[in-house]
Short mmCIF file of C-alpha atoms in Angstrom, two decimals:
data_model
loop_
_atom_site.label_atom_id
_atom_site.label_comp_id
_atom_site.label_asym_id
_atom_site.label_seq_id
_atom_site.Cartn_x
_atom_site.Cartn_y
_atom_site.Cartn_z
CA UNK A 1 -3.99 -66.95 66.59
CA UNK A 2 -4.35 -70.58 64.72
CA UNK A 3 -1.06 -71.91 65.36
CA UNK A 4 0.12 -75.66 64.43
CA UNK A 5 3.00 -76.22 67.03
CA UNK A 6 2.32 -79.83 68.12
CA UNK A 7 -0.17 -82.33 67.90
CA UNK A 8 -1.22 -82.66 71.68
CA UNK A 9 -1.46 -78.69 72.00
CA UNK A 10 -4.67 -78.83 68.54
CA UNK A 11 -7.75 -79.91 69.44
CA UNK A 12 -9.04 -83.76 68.46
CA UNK A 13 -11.54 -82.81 66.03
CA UNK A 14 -9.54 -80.30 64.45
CA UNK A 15 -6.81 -82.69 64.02
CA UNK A 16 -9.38 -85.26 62.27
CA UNK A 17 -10.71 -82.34 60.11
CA UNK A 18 -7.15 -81.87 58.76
CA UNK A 19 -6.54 -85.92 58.15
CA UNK A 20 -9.60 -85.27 56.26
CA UNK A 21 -9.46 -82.54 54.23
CA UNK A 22 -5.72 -83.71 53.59
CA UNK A 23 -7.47 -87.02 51.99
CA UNK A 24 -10.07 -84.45 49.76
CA UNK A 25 -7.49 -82.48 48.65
CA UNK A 26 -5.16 -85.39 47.59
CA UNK A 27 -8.44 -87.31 45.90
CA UNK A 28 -9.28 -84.12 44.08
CA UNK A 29 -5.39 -83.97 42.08
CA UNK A 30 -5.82 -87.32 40.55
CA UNK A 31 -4.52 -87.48 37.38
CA UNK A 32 -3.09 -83.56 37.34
CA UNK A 33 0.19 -83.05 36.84
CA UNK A 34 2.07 -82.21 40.36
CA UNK A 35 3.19 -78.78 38.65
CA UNK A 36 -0.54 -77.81 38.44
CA UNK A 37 -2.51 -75.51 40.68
CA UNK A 38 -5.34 -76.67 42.53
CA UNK A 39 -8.80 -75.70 41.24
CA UNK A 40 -9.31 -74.09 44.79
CA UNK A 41 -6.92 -71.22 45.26
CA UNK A 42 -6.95 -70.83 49.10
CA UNK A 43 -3.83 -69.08 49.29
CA UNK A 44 -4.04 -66.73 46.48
CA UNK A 45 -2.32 -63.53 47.17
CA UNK A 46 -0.69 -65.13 50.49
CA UNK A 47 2.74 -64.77 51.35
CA UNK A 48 4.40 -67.98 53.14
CA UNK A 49 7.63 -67.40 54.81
CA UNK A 50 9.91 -71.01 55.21
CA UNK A 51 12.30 -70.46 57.78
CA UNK A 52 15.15 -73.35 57.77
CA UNK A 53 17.50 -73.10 60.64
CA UNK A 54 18.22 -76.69 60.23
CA UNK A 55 18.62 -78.47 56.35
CA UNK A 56 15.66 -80.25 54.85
CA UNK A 57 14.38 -81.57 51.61
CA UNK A 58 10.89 -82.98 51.78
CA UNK A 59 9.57 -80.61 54.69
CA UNK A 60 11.10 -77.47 52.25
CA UNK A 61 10.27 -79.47 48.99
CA UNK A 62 6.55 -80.28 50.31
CA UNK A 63 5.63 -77.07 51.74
CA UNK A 64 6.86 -74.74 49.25
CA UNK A 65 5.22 -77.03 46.36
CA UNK A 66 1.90 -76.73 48.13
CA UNK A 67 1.70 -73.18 48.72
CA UNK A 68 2.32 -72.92 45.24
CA UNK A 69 -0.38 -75.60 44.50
CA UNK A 70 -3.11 -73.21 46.23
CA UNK A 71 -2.18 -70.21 44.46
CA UNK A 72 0.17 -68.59 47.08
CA UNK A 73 3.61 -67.39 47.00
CA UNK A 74 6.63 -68.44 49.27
CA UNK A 75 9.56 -66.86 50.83
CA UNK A 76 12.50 -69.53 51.64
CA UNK A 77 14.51 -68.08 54.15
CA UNK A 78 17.92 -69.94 55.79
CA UNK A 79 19.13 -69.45 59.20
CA UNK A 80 22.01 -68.15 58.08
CA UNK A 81 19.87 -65.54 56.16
CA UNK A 82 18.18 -65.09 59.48
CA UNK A 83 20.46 -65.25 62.66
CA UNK A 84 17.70 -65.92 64.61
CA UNK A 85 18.06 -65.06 68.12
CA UNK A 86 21.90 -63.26 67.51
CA UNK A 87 21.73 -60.15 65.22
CA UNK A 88 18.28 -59.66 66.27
CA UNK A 89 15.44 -61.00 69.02
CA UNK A 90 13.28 -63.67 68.00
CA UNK A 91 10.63 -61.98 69.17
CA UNK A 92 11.36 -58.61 67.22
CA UNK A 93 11.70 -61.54 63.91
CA UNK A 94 8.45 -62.28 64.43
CA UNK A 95 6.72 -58.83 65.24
CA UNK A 96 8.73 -57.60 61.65
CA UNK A 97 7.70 -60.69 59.98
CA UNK A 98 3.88 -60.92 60.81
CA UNK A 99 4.46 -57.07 58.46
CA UNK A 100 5.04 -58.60 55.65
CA UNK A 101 3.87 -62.72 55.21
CA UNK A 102 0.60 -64.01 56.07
CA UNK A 103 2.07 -67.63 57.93
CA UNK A 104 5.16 -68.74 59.13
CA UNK A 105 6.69 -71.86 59.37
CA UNK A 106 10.07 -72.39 60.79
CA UNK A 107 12.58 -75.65 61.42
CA UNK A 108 14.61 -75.19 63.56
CA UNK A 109 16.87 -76.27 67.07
CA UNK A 110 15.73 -75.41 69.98
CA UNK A 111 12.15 -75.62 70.83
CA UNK A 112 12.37 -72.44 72.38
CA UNK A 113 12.52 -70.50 69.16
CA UNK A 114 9.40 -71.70 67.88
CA UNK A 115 7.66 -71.33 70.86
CA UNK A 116 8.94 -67.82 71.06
CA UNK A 117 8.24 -66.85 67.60
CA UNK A 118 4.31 -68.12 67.81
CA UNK A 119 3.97 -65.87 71.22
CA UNK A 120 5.16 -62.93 69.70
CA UNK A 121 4.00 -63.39 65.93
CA UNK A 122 0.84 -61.73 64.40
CA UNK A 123 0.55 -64.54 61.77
CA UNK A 124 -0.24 -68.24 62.08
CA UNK A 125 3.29 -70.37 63.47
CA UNK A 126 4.01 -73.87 62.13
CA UNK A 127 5.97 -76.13 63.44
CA UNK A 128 8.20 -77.86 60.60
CA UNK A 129 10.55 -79.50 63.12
CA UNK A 130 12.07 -79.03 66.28
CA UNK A 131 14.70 -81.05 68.39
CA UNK A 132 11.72 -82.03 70.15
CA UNK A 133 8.74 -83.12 68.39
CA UNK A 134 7.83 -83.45 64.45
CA UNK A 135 4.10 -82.69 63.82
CA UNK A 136 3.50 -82.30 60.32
CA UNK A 137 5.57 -85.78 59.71
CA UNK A 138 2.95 -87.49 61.99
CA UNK A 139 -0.01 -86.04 60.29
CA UNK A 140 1.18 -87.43 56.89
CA UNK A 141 1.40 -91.07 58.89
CA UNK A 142 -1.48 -90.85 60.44
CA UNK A 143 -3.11 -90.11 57.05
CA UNK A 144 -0.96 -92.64 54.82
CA UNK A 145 -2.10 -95.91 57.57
CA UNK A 146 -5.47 -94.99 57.13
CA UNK A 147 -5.16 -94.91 53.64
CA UNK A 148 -4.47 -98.18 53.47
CA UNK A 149 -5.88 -99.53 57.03
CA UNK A 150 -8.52 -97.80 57.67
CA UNK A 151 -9.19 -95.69 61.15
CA UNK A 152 -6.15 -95.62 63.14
CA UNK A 153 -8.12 -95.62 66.88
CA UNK A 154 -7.64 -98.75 68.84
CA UNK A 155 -4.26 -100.24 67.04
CA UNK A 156 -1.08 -101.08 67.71
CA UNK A 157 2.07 -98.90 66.50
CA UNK A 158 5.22 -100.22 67.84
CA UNK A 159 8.38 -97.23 67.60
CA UNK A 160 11.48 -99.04 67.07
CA UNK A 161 15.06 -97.95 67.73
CA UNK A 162 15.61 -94.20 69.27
CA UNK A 163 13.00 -92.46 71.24
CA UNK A 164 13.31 -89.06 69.58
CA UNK A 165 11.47 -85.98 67.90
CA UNK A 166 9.47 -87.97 65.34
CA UNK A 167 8.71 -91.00 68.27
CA UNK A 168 7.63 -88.13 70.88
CA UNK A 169 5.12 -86.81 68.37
CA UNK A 170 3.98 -90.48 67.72
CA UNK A 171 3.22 -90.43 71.25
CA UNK A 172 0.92 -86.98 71.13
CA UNK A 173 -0.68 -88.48 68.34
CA UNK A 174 -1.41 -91.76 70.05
CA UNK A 175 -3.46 -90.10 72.95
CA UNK A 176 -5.20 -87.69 70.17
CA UNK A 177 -6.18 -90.42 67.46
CA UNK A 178 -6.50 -93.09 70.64
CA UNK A 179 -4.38 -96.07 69.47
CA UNK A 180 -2.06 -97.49 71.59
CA UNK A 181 2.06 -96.86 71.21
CA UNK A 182 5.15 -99.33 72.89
CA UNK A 183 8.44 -98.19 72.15
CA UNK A 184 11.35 -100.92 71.92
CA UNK A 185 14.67 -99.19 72.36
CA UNK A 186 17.43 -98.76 74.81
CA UNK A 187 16.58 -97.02 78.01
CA UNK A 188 19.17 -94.74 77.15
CA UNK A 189 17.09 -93.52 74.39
CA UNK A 190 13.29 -93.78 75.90
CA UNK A 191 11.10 -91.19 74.83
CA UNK A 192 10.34 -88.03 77.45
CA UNK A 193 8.57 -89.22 80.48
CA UNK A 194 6.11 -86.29 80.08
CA UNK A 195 5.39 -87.67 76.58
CA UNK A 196 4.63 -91.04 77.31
CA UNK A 197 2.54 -89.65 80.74
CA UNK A 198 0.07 -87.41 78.19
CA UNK A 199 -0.68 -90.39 75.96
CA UNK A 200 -1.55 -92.19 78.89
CA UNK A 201 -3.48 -89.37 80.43
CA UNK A 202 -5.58 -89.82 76.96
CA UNK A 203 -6.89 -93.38 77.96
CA UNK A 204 -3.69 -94.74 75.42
CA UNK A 205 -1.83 -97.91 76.53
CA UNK A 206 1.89 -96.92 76.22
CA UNK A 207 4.29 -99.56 76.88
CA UNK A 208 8.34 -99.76 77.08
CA UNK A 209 9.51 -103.41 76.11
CA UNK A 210 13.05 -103.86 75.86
CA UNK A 211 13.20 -106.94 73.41
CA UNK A 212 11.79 -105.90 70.23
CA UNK A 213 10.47 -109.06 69.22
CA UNK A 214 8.27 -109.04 72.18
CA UNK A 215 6.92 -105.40 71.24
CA UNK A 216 6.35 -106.42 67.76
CA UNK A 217 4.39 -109.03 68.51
CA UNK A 218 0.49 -108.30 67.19
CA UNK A 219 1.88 -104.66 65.52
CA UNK A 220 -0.49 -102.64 63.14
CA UNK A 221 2.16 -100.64 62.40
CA UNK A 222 6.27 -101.19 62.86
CA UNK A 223 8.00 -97.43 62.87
CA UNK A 224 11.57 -96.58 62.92
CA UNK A 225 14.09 -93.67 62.12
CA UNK A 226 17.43 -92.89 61.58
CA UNK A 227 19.80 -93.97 64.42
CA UNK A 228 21.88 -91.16 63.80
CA UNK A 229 21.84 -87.04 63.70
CA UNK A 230 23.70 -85.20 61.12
CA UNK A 231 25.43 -83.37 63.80
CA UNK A 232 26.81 -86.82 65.65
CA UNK A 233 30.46 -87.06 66.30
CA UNK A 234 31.84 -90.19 64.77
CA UNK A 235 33.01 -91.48 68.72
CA UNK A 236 28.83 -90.64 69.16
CA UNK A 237 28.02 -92.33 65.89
CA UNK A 238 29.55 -95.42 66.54
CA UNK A 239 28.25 -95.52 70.36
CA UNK A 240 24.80 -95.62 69.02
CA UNK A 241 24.82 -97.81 66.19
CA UNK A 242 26.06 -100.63 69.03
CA UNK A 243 23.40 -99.61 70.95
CA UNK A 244 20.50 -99.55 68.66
CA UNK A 245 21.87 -102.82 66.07
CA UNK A 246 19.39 -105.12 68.24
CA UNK A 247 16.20 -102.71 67.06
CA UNK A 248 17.10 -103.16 63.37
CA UNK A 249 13.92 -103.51 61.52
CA UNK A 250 13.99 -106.41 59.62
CA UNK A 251 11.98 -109.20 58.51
CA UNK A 252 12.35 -111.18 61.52
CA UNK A 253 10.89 -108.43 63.75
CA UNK A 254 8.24 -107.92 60.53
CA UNK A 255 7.35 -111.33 60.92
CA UNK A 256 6.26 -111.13 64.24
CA UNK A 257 3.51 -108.25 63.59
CA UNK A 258 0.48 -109.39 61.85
CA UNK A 259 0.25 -110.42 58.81
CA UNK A 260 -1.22 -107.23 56.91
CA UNK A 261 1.38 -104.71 58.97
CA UNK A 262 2.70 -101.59 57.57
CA UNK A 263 6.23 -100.24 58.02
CA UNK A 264 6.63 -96.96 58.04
CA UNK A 265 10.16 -94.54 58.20
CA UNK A 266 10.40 -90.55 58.31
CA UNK A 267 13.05 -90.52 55.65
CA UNK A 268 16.16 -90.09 55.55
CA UNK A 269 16.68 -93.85 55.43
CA UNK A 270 20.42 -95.43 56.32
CA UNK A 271 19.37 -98.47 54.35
CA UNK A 272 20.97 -101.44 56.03
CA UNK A 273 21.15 -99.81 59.64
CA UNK A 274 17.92 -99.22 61.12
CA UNK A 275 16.06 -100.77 58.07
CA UNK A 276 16.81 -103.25 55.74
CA UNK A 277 16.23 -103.31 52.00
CA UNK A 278 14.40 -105.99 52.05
CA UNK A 279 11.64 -104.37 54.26
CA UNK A 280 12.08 -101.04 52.72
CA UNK A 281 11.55 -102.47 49.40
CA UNK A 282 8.78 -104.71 50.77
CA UNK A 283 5.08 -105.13 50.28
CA UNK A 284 4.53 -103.72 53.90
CA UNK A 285 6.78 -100.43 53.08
CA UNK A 286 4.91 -97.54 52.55
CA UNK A 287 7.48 -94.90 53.06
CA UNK A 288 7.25 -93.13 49.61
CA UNK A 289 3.44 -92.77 50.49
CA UNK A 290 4.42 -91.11 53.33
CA UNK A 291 6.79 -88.75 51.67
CA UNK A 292 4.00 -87.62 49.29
CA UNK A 293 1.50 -87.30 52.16
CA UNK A 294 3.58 -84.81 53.80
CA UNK A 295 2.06 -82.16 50.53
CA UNK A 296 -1.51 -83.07 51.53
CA UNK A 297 -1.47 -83.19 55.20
CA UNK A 298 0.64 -79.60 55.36
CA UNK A 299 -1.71 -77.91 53.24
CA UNK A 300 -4.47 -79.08 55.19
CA UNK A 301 -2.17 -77.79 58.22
CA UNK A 302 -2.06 -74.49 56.26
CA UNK A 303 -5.75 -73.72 55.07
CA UNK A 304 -6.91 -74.90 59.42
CA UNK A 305 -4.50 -72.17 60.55
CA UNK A 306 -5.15 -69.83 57.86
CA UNK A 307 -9.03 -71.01 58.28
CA UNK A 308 -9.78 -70.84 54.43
#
């Protein structure tokens, strides 16, 4: 079974056929209305089951538009629509499921679940998030830098702020696409050890500097995300912001990557706490391409696992 669970677990050259095909795709919709099919119908008479344990709006928003775009059909399911895990197994989900769609792909908690529901699922598993790691998001950055930069291999992307799911998968992708990956945050927040040892296992140079203006210097690429979680007490909230104000990303810390670097953020954006508007706004800002990119990189995703 084809699953896409994260980006260290899918082979190399499978990874660069998806960036690719991703690009194709996107190339071949210039100029057609978003609402439009695709002249390829891949997915025509496929059923695509979006499982949401945990709230989203461009990972539900990009998804179900491109199923639609390649003639398929999708099935938006909530965790409370669900109870994954309580009423029933995960593993019985999955067997019942794999009945009736032809791919899942779940967000959700606890890695666990999705690991759990690939192992025991008939159909293709995507991961759409997990506590964990974020594939699909990196996919659509890997893809949006070398829109504009060309081949990713041998630069420098510099993580700034909290080492967490979006930052670990950074880190598989570093050691898959071979560019190298320093993360400037508080070693309270450093990424997984085991993370950081498989990019370096890869032949990547990972480093952990703890003054960002250091790490920035000779940056490709300046990432950060939201310092805090939805789920964050306010006590919690507050603990973090003082921890993480020194990793704002600002055009101080811009100014010390080169001159042509990109900034890039996941979205959500607390404008004004881990960003600024001035670089948000900026000439080196390309989160909206990102945003879009997450349509064309997950239906590349989806036609490799559903190999059509």
């Amino acid at each position: 079974m084809t699953h896409f669970l994260d980006i260290h677990k899918t082979d190399p050259a499978a990874l660069r056929r998806m960036i690719d095909d991703a690009r194709t795709m996107k190339g071949a919709r210039d100029g057609r209305p978003h609402g439009a099919t695709d002249d390829e119908q891949p997915l025509a008479g496929r059923m695509v089951a979006l499982i949401f344990e945990k709230p989203s709006t461009r990972t539900r928003v990009s998804f179900d538009v491109g199923v639609r775009q390649m003639g398929g059909q999708t099935m938006v399911l909530s965790g409370a629509d669900m109870q994954l895990g309580h009423g029933e197994t995960i593993s019985d989900t999955a067997r019942v499921l794999s009945r009736y769609v032809d791919l899942v792909m779940i967000r959700t908690f606890d890695e666990s679940v999705l690991t759990e529901m690939a192992e025991h699922a008939d159909v293709p598993v995507i991961n759409g998030l997990t506590d964990r790691t974020h594939p699909c998001q990196i996919m659509a950055d890997v893809m949006t830098y070398e829109e504009h930069r060309g081949p990713i291999a041998g630069r420098k992307v510099v993580w700034s702020g909290d080492g967490n799911n979006v930052c670990a998968s950074w880190l598989h992708a570093a050691g898959q696409f071979g560019f190298d990956f320093t993360f400037t945050g508080p070693a309270p927040l450093d990424p997984e050890g085991e993370f950081v040892g498989l990019a370096r296992q890869k032949g990547s140079r990972v480093a952990i500097e703890r003054d960002p203006a250091v790490a920035a210097e000779g940056a490709d690429l300046i990432v950060t995300d939201t310092w805090v979680s939805m789920h964050d007490s306010q006590s919690a909230k507050e603990r973090r912001h003082n921890m993480l104000r020194p990793y704002q990303v600002n055009d101080a810390l811009m100014a010390r990557a080169k001159p042509d670097a990109l900034f890039m953020h996941c979205l959500p954006a607390h404008r004004e706490e881990e960003v600024t508007n001035a670089v948000m706004d900026g000439p080196a800002s390309v989160v909206f391409d990102e945003a879009e990119n997450r349509l064309h990189a997950q239906k590349a995703i989806m036609r490799w696992c559903l190999g059509v």
